Coordinates of C-alpha atoms in Angstrom, one line a residue:
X1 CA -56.5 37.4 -9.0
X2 CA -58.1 34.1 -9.1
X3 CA -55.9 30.7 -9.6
X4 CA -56.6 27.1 -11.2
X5 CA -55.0 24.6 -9.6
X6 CA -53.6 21.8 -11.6
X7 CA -52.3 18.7 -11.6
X8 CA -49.0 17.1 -12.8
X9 CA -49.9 14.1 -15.0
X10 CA -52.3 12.1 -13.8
X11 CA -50.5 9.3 -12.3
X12 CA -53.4 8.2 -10.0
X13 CA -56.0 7.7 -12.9
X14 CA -57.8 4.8 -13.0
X15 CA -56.7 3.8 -9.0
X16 CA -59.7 3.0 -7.4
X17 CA -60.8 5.2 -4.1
X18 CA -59.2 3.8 -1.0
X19 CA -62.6 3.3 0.7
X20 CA -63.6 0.4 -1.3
X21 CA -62.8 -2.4 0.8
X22 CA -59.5 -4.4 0.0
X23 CA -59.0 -7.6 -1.0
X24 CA -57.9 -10.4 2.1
X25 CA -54.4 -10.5 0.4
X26 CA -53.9 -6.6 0.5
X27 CA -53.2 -6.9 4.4
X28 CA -51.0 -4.2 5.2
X29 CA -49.3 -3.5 8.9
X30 CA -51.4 0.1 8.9
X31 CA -54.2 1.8 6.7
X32 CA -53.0 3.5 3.7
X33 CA -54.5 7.0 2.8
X34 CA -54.2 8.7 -0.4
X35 CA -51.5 9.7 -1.7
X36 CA -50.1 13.1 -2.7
X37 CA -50.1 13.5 -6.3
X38 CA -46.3 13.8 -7.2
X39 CA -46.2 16.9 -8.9
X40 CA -48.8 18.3 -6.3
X41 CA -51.1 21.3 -7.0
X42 CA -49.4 23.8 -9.1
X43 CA -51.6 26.9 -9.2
X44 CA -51.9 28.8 -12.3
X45 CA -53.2 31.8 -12.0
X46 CA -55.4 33.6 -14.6
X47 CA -53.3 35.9 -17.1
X48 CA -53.3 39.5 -15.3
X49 CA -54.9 41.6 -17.7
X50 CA -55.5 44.3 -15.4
X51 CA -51.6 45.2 -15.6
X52 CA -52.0 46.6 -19.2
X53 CA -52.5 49.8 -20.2
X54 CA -56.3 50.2 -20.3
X55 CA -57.4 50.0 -24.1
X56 CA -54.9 47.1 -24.2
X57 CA -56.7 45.2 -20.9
X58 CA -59.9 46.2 -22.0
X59 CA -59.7 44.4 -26.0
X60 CA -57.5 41.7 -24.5
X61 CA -61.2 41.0 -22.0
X62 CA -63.6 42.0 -24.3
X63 CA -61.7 39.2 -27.1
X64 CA -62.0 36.7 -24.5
X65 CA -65.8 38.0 -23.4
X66 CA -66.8 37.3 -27.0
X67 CA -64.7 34.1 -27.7
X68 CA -65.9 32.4 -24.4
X69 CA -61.7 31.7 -24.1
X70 CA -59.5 31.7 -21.6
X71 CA -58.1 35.6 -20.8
X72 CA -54.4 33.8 -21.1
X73 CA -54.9 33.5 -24.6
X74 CA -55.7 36.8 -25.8
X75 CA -53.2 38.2 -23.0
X76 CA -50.3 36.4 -24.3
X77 CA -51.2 37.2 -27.8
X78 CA -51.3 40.7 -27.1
X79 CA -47.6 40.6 -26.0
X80 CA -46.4 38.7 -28.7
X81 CA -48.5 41.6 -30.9
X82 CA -46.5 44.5 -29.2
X83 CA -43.4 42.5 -29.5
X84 CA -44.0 42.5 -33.5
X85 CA -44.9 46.2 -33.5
X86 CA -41.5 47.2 -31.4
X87 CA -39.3 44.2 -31.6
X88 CA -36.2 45.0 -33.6
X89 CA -36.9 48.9 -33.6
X90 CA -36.4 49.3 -30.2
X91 CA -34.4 48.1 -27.0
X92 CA -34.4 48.9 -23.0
X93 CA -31.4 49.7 -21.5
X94 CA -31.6 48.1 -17.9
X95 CA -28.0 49.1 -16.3
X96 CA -24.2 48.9 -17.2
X97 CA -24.2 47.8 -20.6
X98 CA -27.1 45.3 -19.9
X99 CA -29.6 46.0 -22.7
X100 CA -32.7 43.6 -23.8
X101 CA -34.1 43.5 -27.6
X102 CA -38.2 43.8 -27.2
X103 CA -39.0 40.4 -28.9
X104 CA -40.8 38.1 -26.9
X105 CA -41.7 34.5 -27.7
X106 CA -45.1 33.4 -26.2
X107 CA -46.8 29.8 -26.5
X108 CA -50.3 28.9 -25.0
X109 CA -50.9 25.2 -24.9
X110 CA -55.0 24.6 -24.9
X111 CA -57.0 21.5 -26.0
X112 CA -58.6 21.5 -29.9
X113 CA -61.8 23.6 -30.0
X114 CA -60.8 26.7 -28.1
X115 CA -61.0 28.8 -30.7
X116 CA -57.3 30.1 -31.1
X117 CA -58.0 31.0 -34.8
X118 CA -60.6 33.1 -34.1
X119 CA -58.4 35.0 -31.2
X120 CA -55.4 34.9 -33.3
X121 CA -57.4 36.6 -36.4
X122 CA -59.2 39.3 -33.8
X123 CA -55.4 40.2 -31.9
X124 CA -53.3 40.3 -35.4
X125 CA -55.5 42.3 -37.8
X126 CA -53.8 45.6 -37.1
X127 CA -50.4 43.9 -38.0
X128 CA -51.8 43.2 -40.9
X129 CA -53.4 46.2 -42.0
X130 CA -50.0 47.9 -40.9
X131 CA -48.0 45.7 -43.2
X132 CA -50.2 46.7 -46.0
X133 CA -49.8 50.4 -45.0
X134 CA -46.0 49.9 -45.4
X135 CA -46.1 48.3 -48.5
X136 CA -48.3 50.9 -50.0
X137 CA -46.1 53.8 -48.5
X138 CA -42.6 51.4 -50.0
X139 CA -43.9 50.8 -53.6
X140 CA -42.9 54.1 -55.2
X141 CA -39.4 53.6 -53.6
X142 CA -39.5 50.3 -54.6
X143 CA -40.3 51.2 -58.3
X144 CA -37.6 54.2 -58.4
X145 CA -34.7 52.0 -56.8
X146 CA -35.4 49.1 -59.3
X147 CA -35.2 51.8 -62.4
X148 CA -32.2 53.3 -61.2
X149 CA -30.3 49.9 -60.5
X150 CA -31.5 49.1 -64.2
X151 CA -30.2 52.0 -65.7
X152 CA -27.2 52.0 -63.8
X153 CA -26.4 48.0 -65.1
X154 CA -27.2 48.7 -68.9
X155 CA -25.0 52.0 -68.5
X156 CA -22.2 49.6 -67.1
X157 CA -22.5 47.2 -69.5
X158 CA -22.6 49.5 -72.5
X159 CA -19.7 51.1 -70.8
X160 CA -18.2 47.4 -70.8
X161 CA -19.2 46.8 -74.4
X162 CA -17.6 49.8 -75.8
X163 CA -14.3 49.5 -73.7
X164 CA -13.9 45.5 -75.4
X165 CA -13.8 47.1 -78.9
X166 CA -11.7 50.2 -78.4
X167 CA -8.7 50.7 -79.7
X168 CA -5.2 50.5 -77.4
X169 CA -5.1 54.5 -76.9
X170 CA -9.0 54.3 -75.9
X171 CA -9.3 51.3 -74.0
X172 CA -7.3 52.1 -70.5
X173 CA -9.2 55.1 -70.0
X174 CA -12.7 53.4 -71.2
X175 CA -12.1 50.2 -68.9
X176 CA -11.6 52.9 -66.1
X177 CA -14.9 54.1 -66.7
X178 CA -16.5 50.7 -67.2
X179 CA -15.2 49.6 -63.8
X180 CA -16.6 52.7 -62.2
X181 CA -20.1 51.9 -63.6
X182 CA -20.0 48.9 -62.6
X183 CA -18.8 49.2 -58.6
X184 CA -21.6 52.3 -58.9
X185 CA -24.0 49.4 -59.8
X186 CA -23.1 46.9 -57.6
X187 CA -24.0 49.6 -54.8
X188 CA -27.4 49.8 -55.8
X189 CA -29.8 47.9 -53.8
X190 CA -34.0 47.2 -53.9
X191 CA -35.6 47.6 -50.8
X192 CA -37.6 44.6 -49.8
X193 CA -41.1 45.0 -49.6
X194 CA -42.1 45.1 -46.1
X195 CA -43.2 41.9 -44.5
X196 CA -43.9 41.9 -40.4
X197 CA -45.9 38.4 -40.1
X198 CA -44.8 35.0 -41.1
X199 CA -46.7 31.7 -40.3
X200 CA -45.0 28.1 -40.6
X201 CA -41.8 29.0 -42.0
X202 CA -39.1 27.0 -42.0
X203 CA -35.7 28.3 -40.0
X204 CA -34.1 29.1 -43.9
X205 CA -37.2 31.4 -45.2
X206 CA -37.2 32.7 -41.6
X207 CA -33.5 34.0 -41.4
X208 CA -34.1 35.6 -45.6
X209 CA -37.0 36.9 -44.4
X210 CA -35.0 38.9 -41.2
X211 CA -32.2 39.4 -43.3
X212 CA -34.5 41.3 -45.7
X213 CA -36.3 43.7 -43.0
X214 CA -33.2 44.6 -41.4
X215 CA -33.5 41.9 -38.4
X216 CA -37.2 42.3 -38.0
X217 CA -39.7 39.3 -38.0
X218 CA -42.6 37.7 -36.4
X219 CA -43.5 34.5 -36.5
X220 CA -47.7 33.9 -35.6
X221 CA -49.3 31.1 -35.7
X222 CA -52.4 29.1 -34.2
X223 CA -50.7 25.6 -34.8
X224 CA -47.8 24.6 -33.4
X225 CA -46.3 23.4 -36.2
X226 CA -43.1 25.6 -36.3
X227 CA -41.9 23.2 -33.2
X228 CA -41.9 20.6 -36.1
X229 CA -40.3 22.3 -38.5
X230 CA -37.4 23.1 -36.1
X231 CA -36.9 19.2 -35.3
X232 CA -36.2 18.6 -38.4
X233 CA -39.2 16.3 -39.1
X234 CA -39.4 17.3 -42.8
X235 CA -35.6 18.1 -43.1
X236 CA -34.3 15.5 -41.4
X237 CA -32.1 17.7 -39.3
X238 CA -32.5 20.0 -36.6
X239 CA -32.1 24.0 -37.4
X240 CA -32.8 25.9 -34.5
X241 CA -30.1 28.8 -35.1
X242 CA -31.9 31.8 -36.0
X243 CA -34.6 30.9 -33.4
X244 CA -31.7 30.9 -30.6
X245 CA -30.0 33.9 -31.4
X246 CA -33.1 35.9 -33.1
X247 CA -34.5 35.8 -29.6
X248 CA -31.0 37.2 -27.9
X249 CA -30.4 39.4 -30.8
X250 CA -26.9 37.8 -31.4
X251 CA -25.1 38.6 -34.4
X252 CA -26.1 35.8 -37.2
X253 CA -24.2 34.8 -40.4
X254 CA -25.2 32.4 -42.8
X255 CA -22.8 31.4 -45.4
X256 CA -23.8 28.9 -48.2
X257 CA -23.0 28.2 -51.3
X258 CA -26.1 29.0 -52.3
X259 CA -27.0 32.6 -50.2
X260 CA -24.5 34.8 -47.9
X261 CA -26.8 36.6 -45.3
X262 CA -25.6 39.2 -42.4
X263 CA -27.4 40.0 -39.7
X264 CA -25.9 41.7 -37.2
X265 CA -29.2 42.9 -34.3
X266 CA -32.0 39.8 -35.1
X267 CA -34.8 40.3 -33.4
X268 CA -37.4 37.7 -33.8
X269 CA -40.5 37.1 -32.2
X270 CA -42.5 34.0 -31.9
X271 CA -46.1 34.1 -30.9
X272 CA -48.2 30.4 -30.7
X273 CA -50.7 28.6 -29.2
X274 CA -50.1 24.7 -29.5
X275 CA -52.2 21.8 -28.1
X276 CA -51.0 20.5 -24.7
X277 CA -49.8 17.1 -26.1
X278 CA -47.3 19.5 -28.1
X279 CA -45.4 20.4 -25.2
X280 CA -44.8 16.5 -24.1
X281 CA -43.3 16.2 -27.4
X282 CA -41.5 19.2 -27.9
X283 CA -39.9 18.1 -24.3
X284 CA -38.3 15.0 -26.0
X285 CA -36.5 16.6 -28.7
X286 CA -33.0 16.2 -28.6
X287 CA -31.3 19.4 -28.5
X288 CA -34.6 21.4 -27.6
X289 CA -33.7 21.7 -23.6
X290 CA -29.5 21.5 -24.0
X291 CA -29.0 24.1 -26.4
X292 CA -31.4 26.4 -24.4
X293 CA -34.2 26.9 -26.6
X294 CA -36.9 25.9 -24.3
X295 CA -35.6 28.4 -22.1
X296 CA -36.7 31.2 -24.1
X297 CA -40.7 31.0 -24.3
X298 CA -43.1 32.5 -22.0
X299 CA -45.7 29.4 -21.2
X300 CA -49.4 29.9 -20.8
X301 CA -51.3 26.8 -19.6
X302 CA -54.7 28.0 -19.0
X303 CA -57.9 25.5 -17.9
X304 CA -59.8 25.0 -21.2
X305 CA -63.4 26.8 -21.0
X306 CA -64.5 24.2 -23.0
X307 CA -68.0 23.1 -21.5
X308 CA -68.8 26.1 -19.9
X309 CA -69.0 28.8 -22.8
X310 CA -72.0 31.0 -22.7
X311 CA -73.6 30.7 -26.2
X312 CA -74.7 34.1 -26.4
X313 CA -71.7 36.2 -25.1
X314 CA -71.4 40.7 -25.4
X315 CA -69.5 41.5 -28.7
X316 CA -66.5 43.6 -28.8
X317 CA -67.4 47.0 -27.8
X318 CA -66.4 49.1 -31.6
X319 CA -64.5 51.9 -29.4
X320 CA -62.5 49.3 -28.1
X321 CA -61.5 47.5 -31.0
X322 CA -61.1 51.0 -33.0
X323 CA -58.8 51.9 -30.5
X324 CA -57.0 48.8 -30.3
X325 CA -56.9 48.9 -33.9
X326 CA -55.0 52.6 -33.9
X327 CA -52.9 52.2 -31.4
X328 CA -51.1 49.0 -32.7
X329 CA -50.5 50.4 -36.3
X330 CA -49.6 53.8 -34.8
X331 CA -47.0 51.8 -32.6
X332 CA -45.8 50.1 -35.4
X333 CA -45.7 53.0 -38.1
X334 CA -44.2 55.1 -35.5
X335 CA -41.0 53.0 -35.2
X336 CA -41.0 51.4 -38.7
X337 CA -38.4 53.7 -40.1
X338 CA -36.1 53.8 -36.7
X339 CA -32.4 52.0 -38.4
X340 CA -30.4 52.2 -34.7
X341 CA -33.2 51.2 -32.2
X342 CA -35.5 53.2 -30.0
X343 CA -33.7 52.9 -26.2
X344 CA -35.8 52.8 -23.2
X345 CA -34.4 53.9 -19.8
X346 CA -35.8 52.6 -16.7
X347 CA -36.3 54.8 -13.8
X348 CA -34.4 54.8 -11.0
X349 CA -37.8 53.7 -9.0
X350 CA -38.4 50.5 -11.9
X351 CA -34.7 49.8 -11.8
X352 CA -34.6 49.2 -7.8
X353 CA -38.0 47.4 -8.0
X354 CA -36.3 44.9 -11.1
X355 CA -33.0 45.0 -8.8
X356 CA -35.3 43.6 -5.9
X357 CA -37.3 40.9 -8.2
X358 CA -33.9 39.7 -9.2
X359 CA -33.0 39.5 -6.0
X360 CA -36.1 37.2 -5.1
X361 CA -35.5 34.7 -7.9
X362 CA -31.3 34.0 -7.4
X363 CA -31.9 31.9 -4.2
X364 CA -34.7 29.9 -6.5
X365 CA -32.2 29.4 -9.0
X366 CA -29.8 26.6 -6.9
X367 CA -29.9 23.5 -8.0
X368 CA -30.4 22.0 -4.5
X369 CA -33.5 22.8 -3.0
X370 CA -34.7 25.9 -5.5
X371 CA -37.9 26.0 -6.8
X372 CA -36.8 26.8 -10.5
X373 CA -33.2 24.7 -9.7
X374 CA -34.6 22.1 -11.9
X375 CA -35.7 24.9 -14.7
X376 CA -32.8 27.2 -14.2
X377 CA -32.1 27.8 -17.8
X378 CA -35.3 29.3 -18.4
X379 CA -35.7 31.0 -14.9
X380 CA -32.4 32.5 -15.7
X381 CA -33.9 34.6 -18.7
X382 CA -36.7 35.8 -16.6
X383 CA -35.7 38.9 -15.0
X384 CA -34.5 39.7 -18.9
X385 CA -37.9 38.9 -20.7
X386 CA -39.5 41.1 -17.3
X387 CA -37.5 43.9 -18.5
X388 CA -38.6 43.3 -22.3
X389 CA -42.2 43.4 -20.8
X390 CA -42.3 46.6 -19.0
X391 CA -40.3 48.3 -22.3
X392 CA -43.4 46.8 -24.6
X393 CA -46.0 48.0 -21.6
X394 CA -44.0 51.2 -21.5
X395 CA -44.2 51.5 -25.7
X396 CA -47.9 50.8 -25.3
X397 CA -48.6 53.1 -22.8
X398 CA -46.4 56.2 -24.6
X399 CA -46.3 55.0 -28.2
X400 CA -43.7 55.2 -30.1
X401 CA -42.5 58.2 -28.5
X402 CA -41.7 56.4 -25.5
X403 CA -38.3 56.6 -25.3
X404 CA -38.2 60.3 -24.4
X405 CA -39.9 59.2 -21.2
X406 CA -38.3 56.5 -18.5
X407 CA -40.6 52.9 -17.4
X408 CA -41.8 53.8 -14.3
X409 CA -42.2 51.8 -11.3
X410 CA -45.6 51.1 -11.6
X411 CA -44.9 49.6 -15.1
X412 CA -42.3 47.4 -13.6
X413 CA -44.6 45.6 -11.4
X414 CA -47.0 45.3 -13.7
X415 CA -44.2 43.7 -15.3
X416 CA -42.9 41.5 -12.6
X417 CA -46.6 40.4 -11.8
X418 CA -46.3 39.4 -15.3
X419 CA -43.7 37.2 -14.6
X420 CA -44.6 35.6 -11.6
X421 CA -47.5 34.5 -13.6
X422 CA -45.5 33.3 -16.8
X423 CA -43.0 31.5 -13.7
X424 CA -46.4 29.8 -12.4
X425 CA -47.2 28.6 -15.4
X426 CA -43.5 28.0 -16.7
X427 CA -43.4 25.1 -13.4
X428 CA -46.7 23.4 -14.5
X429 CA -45.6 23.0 -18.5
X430 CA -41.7 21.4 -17.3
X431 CA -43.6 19.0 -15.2
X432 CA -45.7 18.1 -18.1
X433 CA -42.1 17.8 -20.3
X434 CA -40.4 16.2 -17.4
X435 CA -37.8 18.2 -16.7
X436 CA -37.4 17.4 -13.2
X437 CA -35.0 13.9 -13.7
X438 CA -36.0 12.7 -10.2
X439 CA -40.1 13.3 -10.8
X440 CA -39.3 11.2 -13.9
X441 CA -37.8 8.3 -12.6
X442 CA -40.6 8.5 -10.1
X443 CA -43.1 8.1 -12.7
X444 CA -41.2 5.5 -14.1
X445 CA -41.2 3.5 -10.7
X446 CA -44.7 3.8 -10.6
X447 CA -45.0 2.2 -14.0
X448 CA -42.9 -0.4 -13.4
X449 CA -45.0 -1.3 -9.2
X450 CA -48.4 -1.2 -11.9
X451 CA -46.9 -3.5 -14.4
X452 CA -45.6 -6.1 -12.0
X453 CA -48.1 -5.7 -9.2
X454 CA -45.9 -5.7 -6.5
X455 CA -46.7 -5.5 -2.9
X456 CA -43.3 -6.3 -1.5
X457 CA -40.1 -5.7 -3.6
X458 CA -37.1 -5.3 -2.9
X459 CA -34.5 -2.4 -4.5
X460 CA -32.8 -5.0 -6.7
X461 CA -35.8 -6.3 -7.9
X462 CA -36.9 -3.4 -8.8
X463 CA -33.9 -1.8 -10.5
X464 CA -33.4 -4.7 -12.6
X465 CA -36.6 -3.8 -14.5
X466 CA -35.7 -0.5 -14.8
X467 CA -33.6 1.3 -18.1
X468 CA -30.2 1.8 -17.6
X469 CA -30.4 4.8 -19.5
X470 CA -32.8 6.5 -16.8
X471 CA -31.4 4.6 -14.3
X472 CA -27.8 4.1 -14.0
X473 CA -27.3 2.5 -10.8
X474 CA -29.1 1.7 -7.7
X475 CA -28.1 5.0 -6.3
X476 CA -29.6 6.7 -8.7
X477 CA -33.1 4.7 -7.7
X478 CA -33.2 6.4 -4.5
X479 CA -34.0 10.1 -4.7
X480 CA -36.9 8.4 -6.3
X481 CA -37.8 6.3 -4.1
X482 CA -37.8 8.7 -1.3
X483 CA -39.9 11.3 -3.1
X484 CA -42.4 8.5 -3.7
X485 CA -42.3 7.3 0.5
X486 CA -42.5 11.4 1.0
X487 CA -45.6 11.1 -1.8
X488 CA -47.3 8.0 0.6
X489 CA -46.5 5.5 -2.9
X490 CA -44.2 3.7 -0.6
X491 CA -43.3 2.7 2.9
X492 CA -39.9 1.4 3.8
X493 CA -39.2 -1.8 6.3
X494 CA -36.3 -3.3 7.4
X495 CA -37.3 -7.0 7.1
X496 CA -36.9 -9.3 10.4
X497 CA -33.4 -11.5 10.5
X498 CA -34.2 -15.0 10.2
X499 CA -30.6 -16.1 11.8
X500 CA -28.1 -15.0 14.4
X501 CA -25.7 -15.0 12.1
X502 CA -24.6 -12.9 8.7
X503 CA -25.3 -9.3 7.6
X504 CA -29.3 -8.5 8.4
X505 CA -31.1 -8.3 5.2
X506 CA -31.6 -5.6 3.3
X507 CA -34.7 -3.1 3.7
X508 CA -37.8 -3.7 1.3
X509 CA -40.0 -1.5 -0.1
X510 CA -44.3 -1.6 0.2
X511 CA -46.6 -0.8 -2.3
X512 CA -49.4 1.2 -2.0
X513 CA -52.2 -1.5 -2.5
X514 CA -54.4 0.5 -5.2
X515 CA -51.2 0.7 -7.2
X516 CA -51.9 -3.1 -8.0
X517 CA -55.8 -2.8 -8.1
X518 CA -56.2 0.4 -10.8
X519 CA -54.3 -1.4 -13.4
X520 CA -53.2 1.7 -16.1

């Protein structure tokens, strides 16, 4: 597997190179060196295709071949595209009563001019074509339940009609049968013609939509506007509901005075690809991070190939589309009619390898000294969506049949290298959002050594220019500050007493010298 190695935010842009020769008043006691970027080098490696069943790896490569994109793209797609073909028809039952819907929500974050429509169009066309299938197949039973509903209602009301202008003897018994018509009526429902994609809907059309298709609905799109929507920028109000519980299946109600909706198994799934300036923003929304639903992506932050495309690249091979073509509308026909969902068993085999991978990822999880301490709420999903991973691997390995077989181990660790991957890429997108409080008050420390050009401060100084809000107290300054020493930003000195007398003074901080030579 090859990696890309990234780094955080580029805090040391416009610093100039530490062999150009310093200025006379830049004296320092010894030589500074460069220092290590604060978030370091988070590798990222390239999306695994090669854990997918093989006419699933093959179209995911061949897409990205043609496209000159990055593999991530089409590979995340494709899981967000198996997620709409199974999600809400199907579920894996991991142990005890631990079972996980098979929705997933993906986003890739990549620069304009990568070409996400033209992937997005290429990975969704079978949904589409299987929508249309659906609808065809549900119009006569459409037509039928709309004519006997009709019937039924001018039967009730004629029954209603007659029973207001009969006489006394009549009437009891006519009411009787008026009131039966009617109840007989009101049991009557239309099916709703089947819908399996929806773009930039807001969270109201979303939850009529699931509550029409029993639960059921995708949400694809090649902007990132949904994020938006969600916020409340158009509504004025946040409305994040039926994306928080449509992703955990939780039992939603809705009652308005204008619409009463149940749904009791939602299973949405969310597939995106969003520029990277979408996930800074998306990081500041209030709400976003504290109710949880930046836990519940799967992030994909892929180097753009922009620059180094090929312009004449090999098409799609026609078996492979063909196949990938069949094999998603046959996955989603297959389990289109299934009312109580498909359920998956794991294998003893997959179900010690997932017992294992959770085992891994709990000493991770403290909030001391953890790698994913700091992004615990959405590492604390991951051994869930690893399960929903190998039950979609699994589906698109066996179809829709799948459930009369267990996952194996083999598809488990194709799953778990799935994860590892997504946890890679989860660390480099919360360092762009700023999830780690003491990285950010870093940064912030930084900004404020730039904009005053210190070379010698002390701490008060420099909490007094800092916000209260980030920065409480002057306790709270120092994780900071000794991440940024660790980082080579800063050296510590206890400053010589200048009498025999009083309380020696208090130690001072140094700045890096390029800090006040790069300007911003």
């Amino acid at each position: 597997m090859t990696s890309q190695p990234v780094d955080g935010p580029d805090l040391w842009a416009g610093l100039p190179t530490l062999d150009e020769p310093p200025c006379e008043d830049d004296a320092a006691p010894d030589v500074w060196e460069d220092p290590i970027p604060l978030t370091g080098r988070r590798e990222r490696p390239t999306f695994p295709a090669h854990v997918l069943p093989t006419w699933l790896g093959e179209f995911v490569a061949a897409v990205a071949e043609e496209t000159q994109t990055p593999v991530d793209l089409s590979g995340s797609i494709a899981l967000a595209v198996l997620a709409t073909a199974a999600g809400g028809r199907s579920v894996v039952h991991v142990r005890g009563s631990w079972r996980e819907p098979t929705n997933l929500y993906t986003v890739v974050a990549l620069p304009p001019g990568n070409r996400k429509s033209a992937v997005f169009t290429l990975l969704t066309n079978p949904l589409y074509e299987a929508e249309k299938q659906l609808k065809t197949a549900m119009q006569p039973v459409i037509v039928e339940a709309e004519l006997t509903a009709r019937l039924a209602k001018e039967a009730a009301d004629k029954a209603a009609a007659k029973a207001a202008s009969a006489d006394a003897e009549q009437r009891q018994e006519m009411v009787a049968t008026a009131v039966g018509l009617a109840q007989t009526a009101d049991t009557l429902t239309v099916p709703a013609e089947p819908v399996l994609l929806a773009d930039d809907s807001t969270p109201e059309t979303v939850t009529s939509l699931m509550a029409e298709q029993g639960g059921r609905l995708s949400v694809m799109s090649a902007e990132g506007g949904i994020f938006d929507i969600i916020a409340g920028r158009y509504s004025g109000a946040p409305n994040m509901e039926v994306f928080l519980k449509g992703h955990a299946g939780d039992r939603l109600r809705v009652n308005r005075q204008t619409r009463r909706e149940y749904i009791d198994a939602p299973a949405l799934t969310v597939g995106l690809s969003v520029q990277p300036e979408v996930l800074q923003d998306i990081g500041k929304v209030k709400g976003f991070k504290g109710r949880g639903l930046l836990g519940r992506f799967l992030y994909s932050l892929p180097e753009s190939t922009v620059g180094y495309r090929k312009t004449v690249t090999d098409p799609i091979p026609e078996q492979t589309s063909a196949t990938y073509t069949a094999r998603i509308i046959d996955l989603t026909l297959s389990l289109a009619e299934w009312t109580d969902p498909a359920i998956i068993q794991l294998s003893p085999e997959a179900d010690a390898a997932l017992i294992a991978y959770q085992d891994r990822i709990e000493p991770q999880l403290k909030a001391r000294g953890g790698k994913l301490g700091h992004i615990s709420d959405w590492a604390g999903k991951l051994a869930g969506a690893t399960a929903r991973m190998a039950a979609l691997l699994h589906l698109a390995e066996h179809g829709g049949g799948g459930y009369a077989h267990p996952v194996t181990e083999d598809t488990m660790n194709a799953a778990i290298e799935l994860g590892d991957y997504y946890t890679a890429h989860a660390l480099a997108v919360f360092d762009v959002m700023g999830a780690d409080p003491v990285l950010g008050r870093a940064r912030s420390v930084l900004d404020a050594l730039r904009d005053n050009q210190w070379e010698d401060v002390s701490r008060r100084d420099l909490f007094t220019v800092m916000s209260r809000s980030e920065v409480p107290t002057v306790a709270d300054l120092e994780p900071a500050l000794a991440l940024l020493e660790d980082h080579g930003y800063l050296r510590s000195y206890q400053p010589e007493r200048t009498g025999k007398r009083g309380r020696p003074p208090a130690p001072r901080l140094l700045a890096h010298p390029a800090l006040r030579h790069g300007g911003r």
